mmCIF file of C-alpha atoms and ligand atoms in Angstrom:
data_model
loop_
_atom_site.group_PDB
_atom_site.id
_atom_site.type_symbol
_atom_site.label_atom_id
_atom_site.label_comp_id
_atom_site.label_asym_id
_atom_site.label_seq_id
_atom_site.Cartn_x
_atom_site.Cartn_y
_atom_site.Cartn_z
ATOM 1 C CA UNK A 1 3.233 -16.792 23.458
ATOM 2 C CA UNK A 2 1.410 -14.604 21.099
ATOM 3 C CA UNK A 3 3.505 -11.274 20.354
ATOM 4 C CA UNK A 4 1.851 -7.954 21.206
ATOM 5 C CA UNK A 5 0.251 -6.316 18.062
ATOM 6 C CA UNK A 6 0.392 -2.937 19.471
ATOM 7 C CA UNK A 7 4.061 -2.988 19.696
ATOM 8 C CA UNK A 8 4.335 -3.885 15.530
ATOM 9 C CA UNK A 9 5.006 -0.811 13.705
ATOM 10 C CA UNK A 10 5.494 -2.017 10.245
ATOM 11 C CA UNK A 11 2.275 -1.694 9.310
ATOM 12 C CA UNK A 12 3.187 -0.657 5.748
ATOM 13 C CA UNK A 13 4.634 -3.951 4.809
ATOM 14 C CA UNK A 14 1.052 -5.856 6.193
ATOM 15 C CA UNK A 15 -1.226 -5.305 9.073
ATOM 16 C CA UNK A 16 -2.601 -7.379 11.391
ATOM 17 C CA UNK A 17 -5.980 -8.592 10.768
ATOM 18 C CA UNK A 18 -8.735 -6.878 12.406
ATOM 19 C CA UNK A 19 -10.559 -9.189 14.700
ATOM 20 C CA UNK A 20 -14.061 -8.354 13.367
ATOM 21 C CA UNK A 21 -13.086 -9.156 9.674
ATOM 22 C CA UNK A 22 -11.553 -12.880 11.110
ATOM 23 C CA UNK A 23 -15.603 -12.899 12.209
ATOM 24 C CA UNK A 24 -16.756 -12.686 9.250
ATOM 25 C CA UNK A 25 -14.858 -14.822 7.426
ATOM 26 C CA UNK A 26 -15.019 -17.176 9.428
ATOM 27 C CA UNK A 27 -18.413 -18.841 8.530
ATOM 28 C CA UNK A 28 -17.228 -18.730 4.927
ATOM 29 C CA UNK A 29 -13.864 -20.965 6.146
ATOM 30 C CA UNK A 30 -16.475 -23.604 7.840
ATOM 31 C CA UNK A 31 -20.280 -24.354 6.562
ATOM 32 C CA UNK A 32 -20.413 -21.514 3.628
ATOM 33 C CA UNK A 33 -17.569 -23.166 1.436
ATOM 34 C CA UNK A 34 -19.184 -23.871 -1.842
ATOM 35 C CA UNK A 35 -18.185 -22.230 -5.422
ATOM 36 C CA UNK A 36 -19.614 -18.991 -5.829
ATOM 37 C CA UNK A 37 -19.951 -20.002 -9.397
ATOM 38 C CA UNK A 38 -22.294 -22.897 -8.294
ATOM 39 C CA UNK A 39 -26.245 -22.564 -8.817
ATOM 40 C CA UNK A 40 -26.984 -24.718 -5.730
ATOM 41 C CA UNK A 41 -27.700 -22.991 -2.025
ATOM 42 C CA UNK A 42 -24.225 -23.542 -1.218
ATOM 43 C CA UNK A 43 -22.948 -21.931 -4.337
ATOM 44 C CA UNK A 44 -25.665 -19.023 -4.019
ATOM 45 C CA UNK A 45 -24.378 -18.285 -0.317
ATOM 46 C CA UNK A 46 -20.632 -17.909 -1.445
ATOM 47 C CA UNK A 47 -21.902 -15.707 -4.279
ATOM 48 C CA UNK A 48 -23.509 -13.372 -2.033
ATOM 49 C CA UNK A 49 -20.981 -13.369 -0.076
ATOM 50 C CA UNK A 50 -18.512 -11.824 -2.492
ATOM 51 C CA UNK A 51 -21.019 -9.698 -3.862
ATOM 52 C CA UNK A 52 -21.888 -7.708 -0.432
ATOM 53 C CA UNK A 53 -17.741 -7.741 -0.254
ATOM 54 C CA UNK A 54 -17.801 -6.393 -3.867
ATOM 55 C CA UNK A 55 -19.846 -3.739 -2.942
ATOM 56 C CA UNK A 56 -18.324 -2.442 0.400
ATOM 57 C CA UNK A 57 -15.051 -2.472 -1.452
ATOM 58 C CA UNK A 58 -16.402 -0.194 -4.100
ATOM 59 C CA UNK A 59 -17.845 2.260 -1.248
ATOM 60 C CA UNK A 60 -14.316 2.184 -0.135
ATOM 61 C CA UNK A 61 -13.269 3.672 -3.520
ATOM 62 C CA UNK A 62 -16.118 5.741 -4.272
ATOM 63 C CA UNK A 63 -17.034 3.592 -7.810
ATOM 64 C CA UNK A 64 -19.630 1.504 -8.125
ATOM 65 C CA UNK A 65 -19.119 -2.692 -8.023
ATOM 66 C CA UNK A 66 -19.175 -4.205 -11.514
ATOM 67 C CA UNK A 67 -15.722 -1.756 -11.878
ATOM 68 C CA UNK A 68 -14.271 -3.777 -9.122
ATOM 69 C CA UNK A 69 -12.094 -7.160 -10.053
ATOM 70 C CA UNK A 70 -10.820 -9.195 -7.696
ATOM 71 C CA UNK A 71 -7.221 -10.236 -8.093
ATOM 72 C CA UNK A 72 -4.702 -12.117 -5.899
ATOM 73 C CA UNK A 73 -3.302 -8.924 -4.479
ATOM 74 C CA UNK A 74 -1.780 -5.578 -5.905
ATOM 75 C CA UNK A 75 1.159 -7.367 -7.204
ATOM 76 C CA UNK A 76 -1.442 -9.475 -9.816
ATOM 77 C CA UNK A 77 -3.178 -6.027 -10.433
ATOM 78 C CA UNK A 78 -0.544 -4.004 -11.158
ATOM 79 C CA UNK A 79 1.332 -6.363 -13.380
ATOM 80 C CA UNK A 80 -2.047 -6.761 -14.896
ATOM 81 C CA UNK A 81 -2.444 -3.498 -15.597
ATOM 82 C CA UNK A 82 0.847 -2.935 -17.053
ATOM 83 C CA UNK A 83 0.464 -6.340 -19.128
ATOM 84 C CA UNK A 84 -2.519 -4.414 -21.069
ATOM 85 C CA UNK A 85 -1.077 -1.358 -22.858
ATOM 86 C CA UNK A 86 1.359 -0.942 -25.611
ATOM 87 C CA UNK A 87 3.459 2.006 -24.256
ATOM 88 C CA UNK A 88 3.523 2.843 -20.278
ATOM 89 C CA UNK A 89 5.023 5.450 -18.740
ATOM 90 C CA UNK A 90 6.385 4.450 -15.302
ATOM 91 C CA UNK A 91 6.379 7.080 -12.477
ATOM 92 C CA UNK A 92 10.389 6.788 -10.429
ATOM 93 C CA UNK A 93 8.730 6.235 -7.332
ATOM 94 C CA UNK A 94 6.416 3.339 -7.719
ATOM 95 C CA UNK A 95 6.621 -0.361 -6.128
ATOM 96 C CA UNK A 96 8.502 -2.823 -7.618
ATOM 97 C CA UNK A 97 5.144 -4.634 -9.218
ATOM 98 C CA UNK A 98 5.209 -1.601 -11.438
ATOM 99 C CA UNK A 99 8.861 -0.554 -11.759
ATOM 100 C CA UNK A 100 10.308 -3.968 -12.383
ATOM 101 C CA UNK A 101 7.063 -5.006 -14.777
ATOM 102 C CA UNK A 102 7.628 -1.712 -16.496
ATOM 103 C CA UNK A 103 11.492 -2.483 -16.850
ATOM 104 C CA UNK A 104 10.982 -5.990 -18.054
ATOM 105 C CA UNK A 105 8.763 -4.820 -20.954
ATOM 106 C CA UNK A 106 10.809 -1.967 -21.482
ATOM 107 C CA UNK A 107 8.546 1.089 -20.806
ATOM 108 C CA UNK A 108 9.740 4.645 -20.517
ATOM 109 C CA UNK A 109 10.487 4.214 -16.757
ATOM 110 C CA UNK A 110 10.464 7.974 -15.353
ATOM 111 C CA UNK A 111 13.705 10.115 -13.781
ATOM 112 C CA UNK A 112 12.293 13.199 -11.605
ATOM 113 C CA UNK A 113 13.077 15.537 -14.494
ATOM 114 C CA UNK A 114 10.971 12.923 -16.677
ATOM 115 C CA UNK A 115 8.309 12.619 -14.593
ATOM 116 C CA UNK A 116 8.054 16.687 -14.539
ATOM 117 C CA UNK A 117 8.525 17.063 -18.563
ATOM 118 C CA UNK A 118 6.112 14.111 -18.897
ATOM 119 C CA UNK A 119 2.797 16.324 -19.324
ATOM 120 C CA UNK A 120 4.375 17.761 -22.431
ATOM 121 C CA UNK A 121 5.645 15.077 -23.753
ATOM 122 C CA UNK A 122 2.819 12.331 -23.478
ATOM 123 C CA UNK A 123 4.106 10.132 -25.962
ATOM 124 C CA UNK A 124 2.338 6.586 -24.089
ATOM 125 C CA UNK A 125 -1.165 4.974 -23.987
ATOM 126 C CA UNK A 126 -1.246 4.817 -20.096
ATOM 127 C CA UNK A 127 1.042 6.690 -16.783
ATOM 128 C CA UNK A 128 1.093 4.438 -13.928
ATOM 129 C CA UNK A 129 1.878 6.947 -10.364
ATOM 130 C CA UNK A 130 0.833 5.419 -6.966
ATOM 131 C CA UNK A 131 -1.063 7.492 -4.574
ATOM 132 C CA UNK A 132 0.336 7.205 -1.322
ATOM 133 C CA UNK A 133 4.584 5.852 -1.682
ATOM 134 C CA UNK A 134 5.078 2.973 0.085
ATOM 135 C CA UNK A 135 8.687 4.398 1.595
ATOM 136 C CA UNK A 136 8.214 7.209 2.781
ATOM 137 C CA UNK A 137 4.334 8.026 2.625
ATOM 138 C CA UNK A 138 4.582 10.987 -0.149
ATOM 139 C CA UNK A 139 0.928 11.797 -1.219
ATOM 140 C CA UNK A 140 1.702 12.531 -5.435
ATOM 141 C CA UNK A 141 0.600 14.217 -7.611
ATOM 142 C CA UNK A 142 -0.039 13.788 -11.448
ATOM 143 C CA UNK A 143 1.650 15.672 -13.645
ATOM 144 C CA UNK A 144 0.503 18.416 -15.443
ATOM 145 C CA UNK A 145 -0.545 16.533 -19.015
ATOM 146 C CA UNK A 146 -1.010 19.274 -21.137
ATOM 147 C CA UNK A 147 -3.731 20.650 -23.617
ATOM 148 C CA UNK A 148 -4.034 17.316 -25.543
ATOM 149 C CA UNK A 149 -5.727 14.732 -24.807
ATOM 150 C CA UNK A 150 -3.988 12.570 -21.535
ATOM 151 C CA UNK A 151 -3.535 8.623 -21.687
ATOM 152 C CA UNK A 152 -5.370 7.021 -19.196
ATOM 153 C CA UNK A 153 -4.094 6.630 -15.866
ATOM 154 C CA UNK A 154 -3.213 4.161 -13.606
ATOM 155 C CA UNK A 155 -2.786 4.665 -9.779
ATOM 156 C CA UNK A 156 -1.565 2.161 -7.034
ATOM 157 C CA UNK A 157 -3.448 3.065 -4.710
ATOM 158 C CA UNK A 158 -1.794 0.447 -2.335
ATOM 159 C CA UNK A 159 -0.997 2.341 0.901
ATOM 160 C CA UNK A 160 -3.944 4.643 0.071
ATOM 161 C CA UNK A 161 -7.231 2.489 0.539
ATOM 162 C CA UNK A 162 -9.093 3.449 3.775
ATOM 163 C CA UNK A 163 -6.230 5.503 4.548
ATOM 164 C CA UNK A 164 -6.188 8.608 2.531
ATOM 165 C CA UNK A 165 -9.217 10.065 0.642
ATOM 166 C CA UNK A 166 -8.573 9.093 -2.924
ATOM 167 C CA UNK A 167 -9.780 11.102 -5.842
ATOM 168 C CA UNK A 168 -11.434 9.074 -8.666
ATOM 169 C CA UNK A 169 -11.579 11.553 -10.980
ATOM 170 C CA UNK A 170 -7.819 11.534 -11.320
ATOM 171 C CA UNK A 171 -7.609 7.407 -12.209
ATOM 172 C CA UNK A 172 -8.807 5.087 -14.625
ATOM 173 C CA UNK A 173 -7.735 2.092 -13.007
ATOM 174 C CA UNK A 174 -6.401 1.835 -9.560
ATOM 175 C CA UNK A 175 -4.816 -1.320 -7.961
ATOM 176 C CA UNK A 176 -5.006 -2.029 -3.707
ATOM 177 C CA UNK A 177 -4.783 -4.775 -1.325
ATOM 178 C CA UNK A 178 -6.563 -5.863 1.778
ATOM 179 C CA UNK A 179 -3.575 -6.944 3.733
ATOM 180 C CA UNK A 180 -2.612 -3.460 4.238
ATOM 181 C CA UNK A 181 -6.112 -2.400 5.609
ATOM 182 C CA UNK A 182 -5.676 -5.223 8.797
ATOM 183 C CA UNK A 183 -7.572 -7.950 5.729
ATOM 184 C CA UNK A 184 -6.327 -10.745 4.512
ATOM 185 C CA UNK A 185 -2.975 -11.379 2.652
ATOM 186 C CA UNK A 186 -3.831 -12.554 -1.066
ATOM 187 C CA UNK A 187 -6.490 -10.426 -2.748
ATOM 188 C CA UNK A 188 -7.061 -7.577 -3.684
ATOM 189 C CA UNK A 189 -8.267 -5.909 -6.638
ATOM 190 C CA UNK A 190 -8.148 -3.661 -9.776
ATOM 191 C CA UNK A 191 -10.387 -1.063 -10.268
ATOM 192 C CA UNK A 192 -11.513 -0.040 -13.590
ATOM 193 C CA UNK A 193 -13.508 3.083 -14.620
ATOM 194 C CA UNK A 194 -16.585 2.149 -16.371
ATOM 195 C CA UNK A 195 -15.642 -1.778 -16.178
ATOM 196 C CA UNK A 196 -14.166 -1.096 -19.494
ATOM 197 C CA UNK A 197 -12.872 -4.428 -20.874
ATOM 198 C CA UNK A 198 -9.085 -5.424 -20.734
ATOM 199 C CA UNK A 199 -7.269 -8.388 -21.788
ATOM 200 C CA UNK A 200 -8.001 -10.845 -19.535
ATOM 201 C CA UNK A 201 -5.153 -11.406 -16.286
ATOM 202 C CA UNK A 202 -5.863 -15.047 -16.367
ATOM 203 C CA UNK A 203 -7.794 -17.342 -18.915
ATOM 204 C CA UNK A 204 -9.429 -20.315 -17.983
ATOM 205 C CA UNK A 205 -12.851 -19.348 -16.652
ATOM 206 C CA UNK A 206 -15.783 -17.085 -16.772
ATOM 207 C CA UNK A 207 -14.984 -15.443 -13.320
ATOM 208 C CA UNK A 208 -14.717 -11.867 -12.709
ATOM 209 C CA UNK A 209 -17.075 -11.154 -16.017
ATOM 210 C CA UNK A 210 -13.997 -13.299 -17.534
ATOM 211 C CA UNK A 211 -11.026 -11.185 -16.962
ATOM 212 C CA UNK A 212 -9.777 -12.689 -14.324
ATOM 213 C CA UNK A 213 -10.162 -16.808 -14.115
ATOM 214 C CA UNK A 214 -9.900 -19.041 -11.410
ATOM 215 C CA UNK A 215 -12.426 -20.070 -8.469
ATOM 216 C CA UNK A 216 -12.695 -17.357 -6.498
ATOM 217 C CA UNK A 217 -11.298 -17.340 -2.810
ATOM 218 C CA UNK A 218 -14.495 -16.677 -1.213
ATOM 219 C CA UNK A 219 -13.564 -15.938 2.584
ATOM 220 C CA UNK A 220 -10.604 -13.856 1.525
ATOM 221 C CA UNK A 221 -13.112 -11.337 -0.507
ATOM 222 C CA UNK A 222 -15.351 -11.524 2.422
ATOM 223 C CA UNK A 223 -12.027 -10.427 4.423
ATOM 224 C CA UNK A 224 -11.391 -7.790 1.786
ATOM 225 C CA UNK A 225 -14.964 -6.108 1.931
ATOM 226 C CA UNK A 226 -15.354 -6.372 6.082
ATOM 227 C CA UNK A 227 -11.795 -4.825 6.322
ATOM 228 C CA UNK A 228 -13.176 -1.975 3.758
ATOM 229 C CA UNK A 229 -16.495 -1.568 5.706
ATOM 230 C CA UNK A 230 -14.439 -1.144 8.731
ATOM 231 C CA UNK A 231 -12.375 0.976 7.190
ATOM 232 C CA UNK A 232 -14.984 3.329 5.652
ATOM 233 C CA UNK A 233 -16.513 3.433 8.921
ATOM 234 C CA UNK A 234 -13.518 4.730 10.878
ATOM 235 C CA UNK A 235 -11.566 6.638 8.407
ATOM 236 C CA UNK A 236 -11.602 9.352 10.475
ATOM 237 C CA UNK A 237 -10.787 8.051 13.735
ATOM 238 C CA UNK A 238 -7.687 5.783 12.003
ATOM 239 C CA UNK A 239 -6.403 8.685 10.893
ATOM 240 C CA UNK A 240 -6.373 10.803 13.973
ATOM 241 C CA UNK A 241 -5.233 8.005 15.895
ATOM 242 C CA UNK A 242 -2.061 7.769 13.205
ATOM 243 C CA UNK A 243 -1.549 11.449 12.867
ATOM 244 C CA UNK A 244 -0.983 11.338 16.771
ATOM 245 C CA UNK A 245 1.047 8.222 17.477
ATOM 246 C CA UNK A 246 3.366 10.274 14.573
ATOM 247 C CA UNK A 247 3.931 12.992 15.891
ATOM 248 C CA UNK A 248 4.447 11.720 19.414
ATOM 249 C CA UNK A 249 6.969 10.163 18.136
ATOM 250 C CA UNK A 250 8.478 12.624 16.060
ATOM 251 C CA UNK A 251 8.424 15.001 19.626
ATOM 252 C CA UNK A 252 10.698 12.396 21.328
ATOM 253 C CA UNK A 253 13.168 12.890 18.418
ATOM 254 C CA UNK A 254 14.023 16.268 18.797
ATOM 255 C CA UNK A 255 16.820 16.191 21.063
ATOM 256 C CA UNK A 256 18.597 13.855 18.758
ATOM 257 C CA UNK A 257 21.036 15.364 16.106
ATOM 258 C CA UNK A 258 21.827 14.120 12.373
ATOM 259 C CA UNK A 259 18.251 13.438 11.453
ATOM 260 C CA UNK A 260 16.343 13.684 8.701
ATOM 261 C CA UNK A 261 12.898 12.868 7.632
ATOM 262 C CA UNK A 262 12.323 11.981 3.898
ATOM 263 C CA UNK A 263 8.275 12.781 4.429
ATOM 264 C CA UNK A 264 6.438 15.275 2.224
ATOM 265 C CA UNK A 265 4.579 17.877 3.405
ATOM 266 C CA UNK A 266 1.931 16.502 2.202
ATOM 267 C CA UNK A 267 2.626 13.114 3.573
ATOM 268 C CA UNK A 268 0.162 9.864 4.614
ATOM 269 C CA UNK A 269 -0.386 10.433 8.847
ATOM 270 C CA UNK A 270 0.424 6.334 8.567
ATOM 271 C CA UNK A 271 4.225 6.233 7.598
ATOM 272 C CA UNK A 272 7.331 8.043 8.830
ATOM 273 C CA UNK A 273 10.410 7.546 6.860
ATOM 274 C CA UNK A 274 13.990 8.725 8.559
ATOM 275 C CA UNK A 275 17.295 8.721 7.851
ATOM 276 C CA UNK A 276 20.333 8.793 10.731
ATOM 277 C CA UNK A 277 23.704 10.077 10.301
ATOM 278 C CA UNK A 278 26.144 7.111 11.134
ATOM 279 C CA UNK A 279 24.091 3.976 11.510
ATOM 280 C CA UNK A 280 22.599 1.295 9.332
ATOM 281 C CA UNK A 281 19.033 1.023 9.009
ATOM 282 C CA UNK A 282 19.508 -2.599 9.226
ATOM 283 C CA UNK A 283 21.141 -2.405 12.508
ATOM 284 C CA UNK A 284 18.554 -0.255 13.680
ATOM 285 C CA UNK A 285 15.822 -3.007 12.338
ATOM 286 C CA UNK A 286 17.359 -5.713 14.265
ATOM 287 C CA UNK A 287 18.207 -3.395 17.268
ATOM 288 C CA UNK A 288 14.162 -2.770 17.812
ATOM 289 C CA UNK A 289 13.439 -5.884 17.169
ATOM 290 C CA UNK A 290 15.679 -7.175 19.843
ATOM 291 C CA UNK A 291 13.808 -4.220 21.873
ATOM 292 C CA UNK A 292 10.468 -6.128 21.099
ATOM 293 C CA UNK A 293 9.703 -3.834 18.130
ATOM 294 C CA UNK A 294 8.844 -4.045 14.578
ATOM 295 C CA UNK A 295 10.403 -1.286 11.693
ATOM 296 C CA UNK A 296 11.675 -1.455 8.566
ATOM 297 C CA UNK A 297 14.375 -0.385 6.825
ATOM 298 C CA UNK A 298 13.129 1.263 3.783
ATOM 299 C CA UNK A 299 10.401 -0.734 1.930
ATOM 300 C CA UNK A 300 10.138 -4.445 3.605
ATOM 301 C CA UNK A 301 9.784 -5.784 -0.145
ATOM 302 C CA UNK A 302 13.241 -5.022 -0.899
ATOM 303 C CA UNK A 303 14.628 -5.298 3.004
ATOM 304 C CA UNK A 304 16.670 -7.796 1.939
ATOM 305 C CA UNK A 305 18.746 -5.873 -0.190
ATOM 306 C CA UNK A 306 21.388 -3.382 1.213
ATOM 307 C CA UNK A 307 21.419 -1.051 -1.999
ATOM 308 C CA UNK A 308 19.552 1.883 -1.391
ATOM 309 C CA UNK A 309 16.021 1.405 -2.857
ATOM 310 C CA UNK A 310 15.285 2.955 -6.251
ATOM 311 C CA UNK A 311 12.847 5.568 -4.661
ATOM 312 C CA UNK A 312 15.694 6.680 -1.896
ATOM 313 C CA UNK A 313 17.547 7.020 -4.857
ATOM 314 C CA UNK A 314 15.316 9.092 -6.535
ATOM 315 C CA UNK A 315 14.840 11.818 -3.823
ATOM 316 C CA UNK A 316 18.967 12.070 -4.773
ATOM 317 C CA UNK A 317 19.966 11.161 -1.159
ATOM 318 C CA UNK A 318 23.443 10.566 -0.237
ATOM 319 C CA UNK A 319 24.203 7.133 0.274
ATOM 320 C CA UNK A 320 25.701 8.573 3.932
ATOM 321 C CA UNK A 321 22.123 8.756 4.594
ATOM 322 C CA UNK A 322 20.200 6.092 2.821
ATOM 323 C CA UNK A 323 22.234 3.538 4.380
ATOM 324 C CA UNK A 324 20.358 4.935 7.758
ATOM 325 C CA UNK A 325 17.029 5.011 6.636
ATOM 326 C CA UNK A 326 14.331 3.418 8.987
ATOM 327 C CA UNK A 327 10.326 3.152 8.317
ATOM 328 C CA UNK A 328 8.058 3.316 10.789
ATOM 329 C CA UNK A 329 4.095 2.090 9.904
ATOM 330 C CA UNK A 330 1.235 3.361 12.242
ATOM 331 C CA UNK A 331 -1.584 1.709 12.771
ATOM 332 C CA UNK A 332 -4.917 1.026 14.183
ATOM 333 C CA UNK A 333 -3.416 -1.522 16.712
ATOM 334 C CA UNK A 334 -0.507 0.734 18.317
ATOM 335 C CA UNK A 335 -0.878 3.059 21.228
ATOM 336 C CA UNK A 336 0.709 6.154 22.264
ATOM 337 C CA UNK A 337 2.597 4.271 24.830
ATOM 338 C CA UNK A 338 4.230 1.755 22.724
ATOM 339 C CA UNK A 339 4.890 4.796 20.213
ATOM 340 C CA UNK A 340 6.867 6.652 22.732
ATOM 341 C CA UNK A 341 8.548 3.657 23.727
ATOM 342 C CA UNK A 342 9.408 2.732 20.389
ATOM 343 C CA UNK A 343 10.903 6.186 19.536
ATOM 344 C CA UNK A 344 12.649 6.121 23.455
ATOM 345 C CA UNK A 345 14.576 3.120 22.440
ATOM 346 C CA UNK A 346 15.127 3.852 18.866
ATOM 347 C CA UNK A 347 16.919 7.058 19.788
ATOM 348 C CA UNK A 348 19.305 5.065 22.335
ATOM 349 C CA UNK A 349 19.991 2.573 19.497
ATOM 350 C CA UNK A 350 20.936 5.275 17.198
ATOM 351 C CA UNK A 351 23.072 6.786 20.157
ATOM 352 C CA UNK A 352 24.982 3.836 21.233
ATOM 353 C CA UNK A 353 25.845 2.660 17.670
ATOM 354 C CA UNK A 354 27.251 5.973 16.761
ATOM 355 C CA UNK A 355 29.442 6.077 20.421
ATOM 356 C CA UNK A 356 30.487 2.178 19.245
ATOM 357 C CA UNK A 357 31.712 3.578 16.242
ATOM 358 C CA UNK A 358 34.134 6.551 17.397
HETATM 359 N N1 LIG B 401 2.042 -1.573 -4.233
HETATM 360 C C1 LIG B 401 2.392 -0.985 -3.089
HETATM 361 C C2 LIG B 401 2.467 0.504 -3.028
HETATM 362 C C3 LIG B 401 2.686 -1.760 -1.961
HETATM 363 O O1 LIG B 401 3.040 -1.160 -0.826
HETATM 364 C C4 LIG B 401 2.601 -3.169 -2.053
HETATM 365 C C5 LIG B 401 2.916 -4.057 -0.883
HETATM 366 N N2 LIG B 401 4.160 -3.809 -0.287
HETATM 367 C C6 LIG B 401 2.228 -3.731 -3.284
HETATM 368 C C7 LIG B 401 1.944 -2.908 -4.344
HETATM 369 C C8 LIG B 401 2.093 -5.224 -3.446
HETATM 370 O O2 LIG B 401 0.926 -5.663 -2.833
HETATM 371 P P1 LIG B 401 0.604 -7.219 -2.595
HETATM 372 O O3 LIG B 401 1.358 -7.591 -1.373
HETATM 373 O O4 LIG B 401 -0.863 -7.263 -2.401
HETATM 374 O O5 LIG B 401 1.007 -7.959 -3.798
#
C-alpha cells in the first residue's frame, strides 16, 4: 500500500519527488540513455539533456551555467569545496559534510564567539556558513569581515535552493542538492563564481570542463533541472503554502506548556524546530510515526545518535531540552489538514509521556 505523502513531514531530510520531474526523466531512463559525452544522436540527446538541466539550475541560483558543476550531491560538493583551500574557517552551525571535513583536516572550526570575532580576525583563504540550517531553519548571516580584503566564501546553500531567495553577491561557491527540492537523491552541484578553476573533485575524465570525472548520470540532472524549473516557477506559492501549514501548526501548540522553539526570527517558512520539557525527541519520532507521521528528531543525518547535535549544542541549550527536540519539514505535498493533525497528536504524545513519567 503506498504511504500517503501528504502526511510526511520530514521534508528536510529528502522530499518526495515531484511527479512532473519523474516525467521528465523518464524518457532519459528508457530510449534517451546514451553518454552525453558521445558524438552520435544518442550521445547528442543526453547532452542536451543536461545542458537545458544545466541551465534551469543556474536560473534557480541566479548565475549563469558554465558556473554550475554537477556533483553526486551536497555531501561531494561540500567536501569538495573544503578539499580545495589551504586554511578554512568552519561556521559552528554547518552540516556534518562541512563540520566533520573541516575537523578531519583540521580547520579553525568556529565557537559562536569565533564566528562573531571572525571578521576581524580573517586569518583563512575561504569561510564556509550555510544559508538556511538544516536543524532548525536559521536564515545566517555572514559576518562582518572587516576593512581588508575577505577570503572567499563558501555557502551551503542546501535547505536554501528554491526555498529561500539566495543572494549571490554574498558567495563564491555555493553547494545544493535536488533531493531536497522533491528531485532526485544523488546529484547535485557546486556552484562557482566565474567558473573559476579548482582542483579537480574526481580525476579520470574530461567531464564537467574536467573537474569533476565520471559519466554523467544523465536522468538524475534532468531530475535536478525539472525540480529547479518547478521550483523557480512556484517559489512563491511553496512558500506561502509552508509559511501556513507552520503556523497552523504552531496555533495548535499554544495550549501546551514547557515549549520552546529553537527558530530564528528570521527563520526558513519550511522547518520548525522544538524542544519539550520531559520527553525524548526520539520517543516523540517513533510516537508519530506509530500515528502515521513522519518527524525528526533534530537533523535525520545524525538521528541515530542520542548526543545532542553539535548545532543544538551551539545555541547553548540545556541538555533538559535538547534531549526533546523534534523537527518538523513542510512541504509542497502536506496539507493543512494533515498539519493540524500532526500537531493534534504530537501534543497528546508529549502529554501522555510526561503523565507516564510522574
Ligand atoms: N548540507 C545540508 C545543509 C543538508 O541538509 C544536507 C542533507 N541533509 C547535506 C548538506 C547533504 O546533502 P546530500 O544528501 O545531497 O549529500
Amino acid at each position: 500500500m503506498p504511504l500517503d505523502r501528504s502526511r510526511y513531514f520530514d521534508n528536510a531530510a529528502t522530499t518526495p519527488l515531484d511527479p512532473r520531474v519523474v516525467a521528465e526523466m523518464l524518457p532519459y531512463l528508457e530510449e534517451d540513455f546514451g553518454n552525453a559525452n558521445s558524438i552520435h544522436e544518442w550521445g547528442r540527446r543526453a547532452r542536451e539533456g543536461v545542458e537545458l538541466a544545466r541551465e534551469r539550475v543556474a536560473k534557480l541560483f541566479g548565475g549563469s551555467p558554465d558556473e554550475i558543476f554537477f556533483t553526486s550531491g551536497a555531501t561531494e560538493a561540500n567536501n569538495w569545496i573544503l578539499s580545495s583551500f589551504k586554511s578554512v574557517a568552519v561556521s559552528p552551525f554547518e552540516h556534518s559534510s562541512v563540520w566533520e571535513a573541516g575537523i578531519a583536516k583540521g580547520f579553525d572550526v568556529l565557537d559562536n564567539e569565533g564566528y562573531r570575532l571572525y571578521g576581524p580576525r580573517q586569518s583563512t583563504d575561504l569561510l564556509s556558513v550555510m544559508v538556511v540550517c538544516n536543524e532548525s531553519g536559521a536564515i545566517l548571516e555572514l559576518p562582518e569581515v572587516g576593512e581588508t580584503t575577505p577570503s572567499r566564501v563558501h555557502r551551503d546553500a542546501t535547505q536554501a535552493l528554491g526555498k529561500v531567495p539566495l543572494n549571490l553577491a554574498d558567495m563564491d561557491y555555493a553547494s545544493a542538492s535536488a533531493h531536497k527540492l522533491y528531485g532526485p537523491k544523488g546529484i547535485g552541484c557546486l556552484y562557482v563564481r566565474d567558473a573559476r578553476p579548482l582542483p579537480p573533485m574526481l580525476f579520470g575524465g574530461e567531464q564537467e570542463s574536467g573537474m569533476r570525472g565520471g559519466t554523467l548520470n544523465v536522468p538524475a540532472i534532468v531530475g535536478f533541472g525539472a525540480a529547479c524549473a518547478i521550483a523557480l516557477d512556484q517559489f512563491e506559492e511553496d512558500r506561502a503554502h509552508a509559511q501556513e501549514l507552520r503556523q497552523a501548526f504552531v496555533a495548535k501548540l499554544q495550549g501546551t506548556s514547557d515549549w520552546k522553539s529553537n527558530c530564528h526570527d528570521n527563520n526558513s517558512p519550511f522547518i520548525l524546530c522544538l524542544s519539550f520539557l520531559g520527553v525524548q525527541g526520539e520517543t516523540l519520532v517513533v510516537e508519530m510515526d506509530a500515528a502515521g507521521f513522519a518527524i525528526s528528531s533534530g537533523s535525520a543525518c545524525s538521528s541515530h545518535s542520542s548526543e545532542p547535535s553539535h548545532f543544538l549544542e551551539s545555541l547553548g541549550l540545556p541538555s533538559r531540552w535538547s534531549r526533546g527536540t523534534v523537527r518538523i519539514g513542510f512541504g509542497r505535498f502536506n496539507t493543512l489538514d494533515q498539519a493540524e493533525r500532526l500537531a493534534t497528536s504530537l501534543v497528546s504524545s508529549v502529554e501522555s509521556l510526561r503523565a507516564l513519567a510522574k
